Every structure is written in C-alpha cells, then in structure tokens.
Amino acid sequence: MRYRQEYPSYVTTSPLTPVNGVIYCALFATMQWTKLYLLHDTSGAPYYTFQASVLPLSIPANCKVQLTRQQFASNYPNVSQQLQPILRDFNSKSRVLLYFGNATGLRILLIEAEKLNMTSGEHVSRSEFLVL
C-alpha cells in the first residue's frame, strides 16, 4: 500500500481465501470488537454476495464475536426507507459495520448514516475500514 504512514491499520482481505476468517477473527480480537454488523448490498456484484455469505462461515467457532446480518438493495426506489431501520438497528447493536457491496451502495449508505448523525467517528465500517 502506498500510504502506509497515513493508514497504518489498513488491511485488505480480498480475494477471499480460507484463512480470511482466521485473519478477521485476529483483527476483531486485536481491536476488541465483539459485536459486528454485516451489511450486504444485494444490488452489488456477485462477488459481494459470495463474500457476504462465505465470511460468516469462515470465522472460527472459537472466535468470540456476535455477528448480525442484514441486507438491502441500493438500486431499489425506496432505499432510504430500507436503510434507516437497518442503521438504527446497527446503532443499537454494534459500532463496527462490515459492508459488502459496490461503491454506489456505500455512498447511499453513508448519506443515510449522515442523516442519522452517525458520521462523528463513533462507528467503524469495513469496506476497507472506513471510519464513520
């Protein structure tokens, strides 16, 4: 990575390999993240669907994390109505979001998060670990 000084904790986990679950678990333990929220944009490429379905299965059983899974469709006309309850649920259960989807869906997600005042730096999102 070119900006190691600027982003010292940047971790890439693509493409998905069998050891990714172990890598994720080690990262979650290091960061002391025990409650995680996985959000899958079903409008994204099949690659994201694959990752969103395989990742929970690849996390070792002894990994002490609670994972909540949700999905939305960023290309759906009422995407705001879909995301607001999901983001409220996320806010009540976790501060760490694993997002699986394309950049367009991420932009929509961040706009909705801003509307709910969730972009103060209190939350962490992984779409290469964005701080909300």
PDB file of C-alpha atoms in Angstrom:
ATOM      1  CA  MET A   1       0.000   0.000   0.000  1.00  0.00           C
ATOM      2  CA  ARG A   2       1.278   3.456  -0.909  1.00  0.00           C
ATOM      3  CA  TYR A   3       0.020   5.388   2.118  1.00  0.00           C
ATOM      4  CA  ARG A   4       1.187   3.162   4.978  1.00  0.00           C
ATOM      5  CA  GLN A   5       2.038   6.231   7.107  1.00  0.00           C
ATOM      6  CA  GLU A   6      -1.408   7.733   6.637  1.00  0.00           C
ATOM      7  CA  TYR A   7      -3.315   4.437   7.050  1.00  0.00           C
ATOM      8  CA  PRO A   8      -1.229   2.241   9.372  1.00  0.00           C
ATOM      9  CA  SER A   9      -4.081  -0.136  10.199  1.00  0.00           C
ATOM     10  CA  TYR A  10      -5.243  -0.732   6.605  1.00  0.00           C
ATOM     11  CA  VAL A  11      -5.857  -4.422   5.928  1.00  0.00           C
ATOM     12  CA  THR A  12      -7.027  -5.895   2.656  1.00  0.00           C
ATOM     13  CA  THR A  13      -8.859  -9.187   2.759  1.00  0.00           C
ATOM     14  CA  SER A  14      -9.526  -9.650  -0.931  1.00  0.00           C
ATOM     15  CA  PRO A  15      -9.748 -12.037  -2.581  1.00  0.00           C
ATOM     16  CA  LEU A  16     -11.417 -14.254  -0.025  1.00  0.00           C
ATOM     17  CA  THR A  17      -9.317 -17.246   0.979  1.00  0.00           C
ATOM     18  CA  PRO A  18      -9.932 -19.985   3.567  1.00  0.00           C
ATOM     19  CA  VAL A  19      -7.712 -18.187   6.089  1.00  0.00           C
ATOM     20  CA  ASN A  20      -9.664 -14.921   5.887  1.00  0.00           C
ATOM     21  CA  GLY A  21     -11.931 -15.992   8.742  1.00  0.00           C
ATOM     22  CA  VAL A  22      -8.890 -16.504  10.947  1.00  0.00           C
ATOM     23  CA  ILE A  23      -7.479 -13.151   9.811  1.00  0.00           C
ATOM     24  CA  TYR A  24     -10.770 -11.399  10.521  1.00  0.00           C
ATOM     25  CA  CYS A  25     -11.034 -13.080  13.931  1.00  0.00           C
ATOM     26  CA  ALA A  26      -7.496 -11.968  14.858  1.00  0.00           C
ATOM     27  CA  LEU A  27      -8.294  -8.432  13.732  1.00  0.00           C
ATOM     28  CA  PHE A  28     -11.569  -8.358  15.693  1.00  0.00           C
ATOM     29  CA  ALA A  29      -9.790  -9.636  18.822  1.00  0.00           C
ATOM     30  CA  THR A  30      -6.947  -7.117  18.440  1.00  0.00           C
ATOM     31  CA  MET A  31      -9.398  -4.242  18.056  1.00  0.00           C
ATOM     32  CA  GLN A  32     -11.621  -5.681  20.836  1.00  0.00           C
ATOM     33  CA  TRP A  33     -14.634  -5.773  18.514  1.00  0.00           C
ATOM     34  CA  THR A  34     -17.077  -8.371  19.822  1.00  0.00           C
ATOM     35  CA  LYS A  35     -20.342  -7.228  18.217  1.00  0.00           C
ATOM     36  CA  LEU A  36     -20.246  -6.855  14.457  1.00  0.00           C
ATOM     37  CA  TYR A  37     -22.815  -5.960  11.850  1.00  0.00           C
ATOM     38  CA  LEU A  38     -22.570  -7.389   8.322  1.00  0.00           C
ATOM     39  CA  LEU A  39     -24.488  -5.397   5.712  1.00  0.00           C
ATOM     40  CA  HIS A  40     -24.817  -6.793   2.197  1.00  0.00           C
ATOM     41  CA  ASP A  41     -25.986  -4.696  -0.754  1.00  0.00           C
ATOM     42  CA  THR A  42     -27.810  -7.222  -2.925  1.00  0.00           C
ATOM     43  CA  SER A  43     -27.550  -4.841  -5.892  1.00  0.00           C
ATOM     44  CA  GLY A  44     -23.786  -5.280  -5.961  1.00  0.00           C
ATOM     45  CA  ALA A  45     -21.727  -7.710  -7.997  1.00  0.00           C
ATOM     46  CA  PRO A  46     -21.981 -11.466  -7.337  1.00  0.00           C
ATOM     47  CA  TYR A  47     -18.522 -11.244  -5.762  1.00  0.00           C
ATOM     48  CA  TYR A  48     -20.004  -9.331  -2.796  1.00  0.00           C
ATOM     49  CA  THR A  49     -22.821 -11.847  -2.425  1.00  0.00           C
ATOM     50  CA  PHE A  50     -20.231 -14.607  -2.324  1.00  0.00           C
ATOM     51  CA  GLN A  51     -18.110 -12.829   0.285  1.00  0.00           C
ATOM     52  CA  ALA A  52     -21.122 -11.887   2.435  1.00  0.00           C
ATOM     53  CA  SER A  53     -22.284 -15.499   2.510  1.00  0.00           C
ATOM     54  CA  VAL A  54     -18.896 -17.184   2.939  1.00  0.00           C
ATOM     55  CA  LEU A  55     -17.283 -14.899   5.501  1.00  0.00           C
ATOM     56  CA  PRO A  56     -19.592 -15.792   8.423  1.00  0.00           C
ATOM     57  CA  LEU A  57     -18.969 -19.476   7.693  1.00  0.00           C
ATOM     58  CA  SER A  58     -15.198 -18.992   7.619  1.00  0.00           C
ATOM     59  CA  ILE A  59     -14.938 -17.330  11.044  1.00  0.00           C
ATOM     60  CA  PRO A  60     -13.689 -19.974  13.509  1.00  0.00           C
ATOM     61  CA  ALA A  61     -16.155 -21.251  16.114  1.00  0.00           C
ATOM     62  CA  ASN A  62     -13.863 -20.099  18.927  1.00  0.00           C
ATOM     63  CA  CYS A  63     -13.892 -16.507  17.651  1.00  0.00           C
ATOM     64  CA  LYS A  64     -15.815 -14.576  20.281  1.00  0.00           C
ATOM     65  CA  VAL A  65     -17.880 -12.313  18.046  1.00  0.00           C
ATOM     66  CA  GLN A  66     -21.596 -11.773  17.726  1.00  0.00           C
ATOM     67  CA  LEU A  67     -22.495 -11.165  14.079  1.00  0.00           C
ATOM     68  CA  THR A  68     -25.759  -9.562  12.972  1.00  0.00           C
ATOM     69  CA  ARG A  69     -26.506  -9.882   9.257  1.00  0.00           C
ATOM     70  CA  GLN A  70     -28.734  -7.612   7.173  1.00  0.00           C
ATOM     71  CA  GLN A  71     -29.162  -6.821   3.515  1.00  0.00           C
ATOM     72  CA  PHE A  72     -30.594  -4.050   1.367  1.00  0.00           C
ATOM     73  CA  ALA A  73     -30.856  -3.221  -2.336  1.00  0.00           C
ATOM     74  CA  SER A  74     -29.225   0.097  -3.244  1.00  0.00           C
ATOM     75  CA  ASN A  75     -30.948   0.115  -6.641  1.00  0.00           C
ATOM     76  CA  TYR A  76     -34.398  -0.077  -5.052  1.00  0.00           C
ATOM     77  CA  PRO A  77     -36.507   3.114  -5.314  1.00  0.00           C
ATOM     78  CA  ASN A  78     -37.167   3.372  -1.565  1.00  0.00           C
ATOM     79  CA  VAL A  79     -33.610   2.622  -0.453  1.00  0.00           C
ATOM     80  CA  SER A  80     -33.807   5.305   2.241  1.00  0.00           C
ATOM     81  CA  GLN A  81     -36.801   3.540   3.794  1.00  0.00           C
ATOM     82  CA  GLN A  82     -34.825   0.278   3.753  1.00  0.00           C
ATOM     83  CA  LEU A  83     -31.653   1.713   5.264  1.00  0.00           C
ATOM     84  CA  GLN A  84     -32.994   3.878   8.076  1.00  0.00           C
ATOM     85  CA  PRO A  85     -34.320   0.959  10.201  1.00  0.00           C
ATOM     86  CA  ILE A  86     -31.204  -1.079   9.384  1.00  0.00           C
ATOM     87  CA  LEU A  87     -28.926   1.755  10.509  1.00  0.00           C
ATOM     88  CA  ARG A  88     -30.952   2.258  13.691  1.00  0.00           C
ATOM     89  CA  ASP A  89     -30.674  -1.460  14.411  1.00  0.00           C
ATOM     90  CA  PHE A  90     -26.926  -1.300  13.719  1.00  0.00           C
ATOM     91  CA  ASN A  91     -26.596   1.679  16.064  1.00  0.00           C
ATOM     92  CA  SER A  92     -28.336  -0.240  18.857  1.00  0.00           C
ATOM     93  CA  LYS A  93     -26.242  -3.413  18.463  1.00  0.00           C
ATOM     94  CA  SER A  94     -22.753  -2.516  17.272  1.00  0.00           C
ATOM     95  CA  ARG A  95     -20.263   0.144  16.259  1.00  0.00           C
ATOM     96  CA  VAL A  96     -18.490  -1.953  13.612  1.00  0.00           C
ATOM     97  CA  LEU A  97     -20.023  -2.443  10.159  1.00  0.00           C
ATOM     98  CA  LEU A  98     -18.745  -4.893   7.566  1.00  0.00           C
ATOM     99  CA  TYR A  99     -20.157  -3.648   4.262  1.00  0.00           C
ATOM    100  CA  PHE A 100     -20.274  -5.931   1.223  1.00  0.00           C
ATOM    101  CA  GLY A 101     -21.338  -4.076  -1.892  1.00  0.00           C
ATOM    102  CA  ASN A 102     -20.309  -1.685  -4.610  1.00  0.00           C
ATOM    103  CA  ALA A 103     -19.238   1.943  -4.227  1.00  0.00           C
ATOM    104  CA  THR A 104     -22.641   3.296  -5.262  1.00  0.00           C
ATOM    105  CA  GLY A 105     -24.328   1.430  -2.427  1.00  0.00           C
ATOM    106  CA  LEU A 106     -21.656   2.589   0.005  1.00  0.00           C
ATOM    107  CA  ARG A 107     -22.279   6.204  -0.983  1.00  0.00           C
ATOM    108  CA  ILE A 108     -26.018   5.778  -0.385  1.00  0.00           C
ATOM    109  CA  LEU A 109     -25.298   4.111   2.961  1.00  0.00           C
ATOM    110  CA  LEU A 110     -23.039   6.974   4.062  1.00  0.00           C
ATOM    111  CA  ILE A 111     -25.620   9.600   3.041  1.00  0.00           C
ATOM    112  CA  GLU A 112     -28.255   7.815   5.135  1.00  0.00           C
ATOM    113  CA  ALA A 113     -25.799   7.472   8.037  1.00  0.00           C
ATOM    114  CA  GLU A 114     -25.157  11.221   7.859  1.00  0.00           C
ATOM    115  CA  LYS A 115     -28.901  11.902   8.070  1.00  0.00           C
ATOM    116  CA  LEU A 116     -28.956   9.915  11.333  1.00  0.00           C
ATOM    117  CA  ASN A 117     -25.880  11.723  12.729  1.00  0.00           C
ATOM    118  CA  MET A 118     -23.788   8.546  12.589  1.00  0.00           C
ATOM    119  CA  THR A 119     -20.691  10.036  10.958  1.00  0.00           C
ATOM    120  CA  SER A 120     -18.961  11.536  14.002  1.00  0.00           C
ATOM    121  CA  GLY A 121     -16.218   8.885  14.179  1.00  0.00           C
ATOM    122  CA  GLU A 122     -18.051   6.767  16.766  1.00  0.00           C
ATOM    123  CA  HIS A 123     -18.657   3.945  14.271  1.00  0.00           C
ATOM    124  CA  VAL A 124     -16.250   1.879  12.185  1.00  0.00           C
ATOM    125  CA  SER A 125     -17.125   0.479   8.798  1.00  0.00           C
ATOM    126  CA  ARG A 126     -15.188  -2.053   6.771  1.00  0.00           C
ATOM    127  CA  SER A 127     -15.304  -1.533   3.129  1.00  0.00           C
ATOM    128  CA  GLU A 128     -11.615  -1.204   3.642  1.00  0.00           C
ATOM    129  CA  PHE A 129     -12.345   0.047   7.190  1.00  0.00           C
ATOM    130  CA  LEU A 130     -13.927   3.432   6.857  1.00  0.00           C
ATOM    131  CA  VAL A 131     -14.431   5.450   9.995  1.00  0.00           C
ATOM    132  CA  LEU A 132     -17.970   6.867  10.117  1.00  0.00           C
TER     133      LEU A 132
END
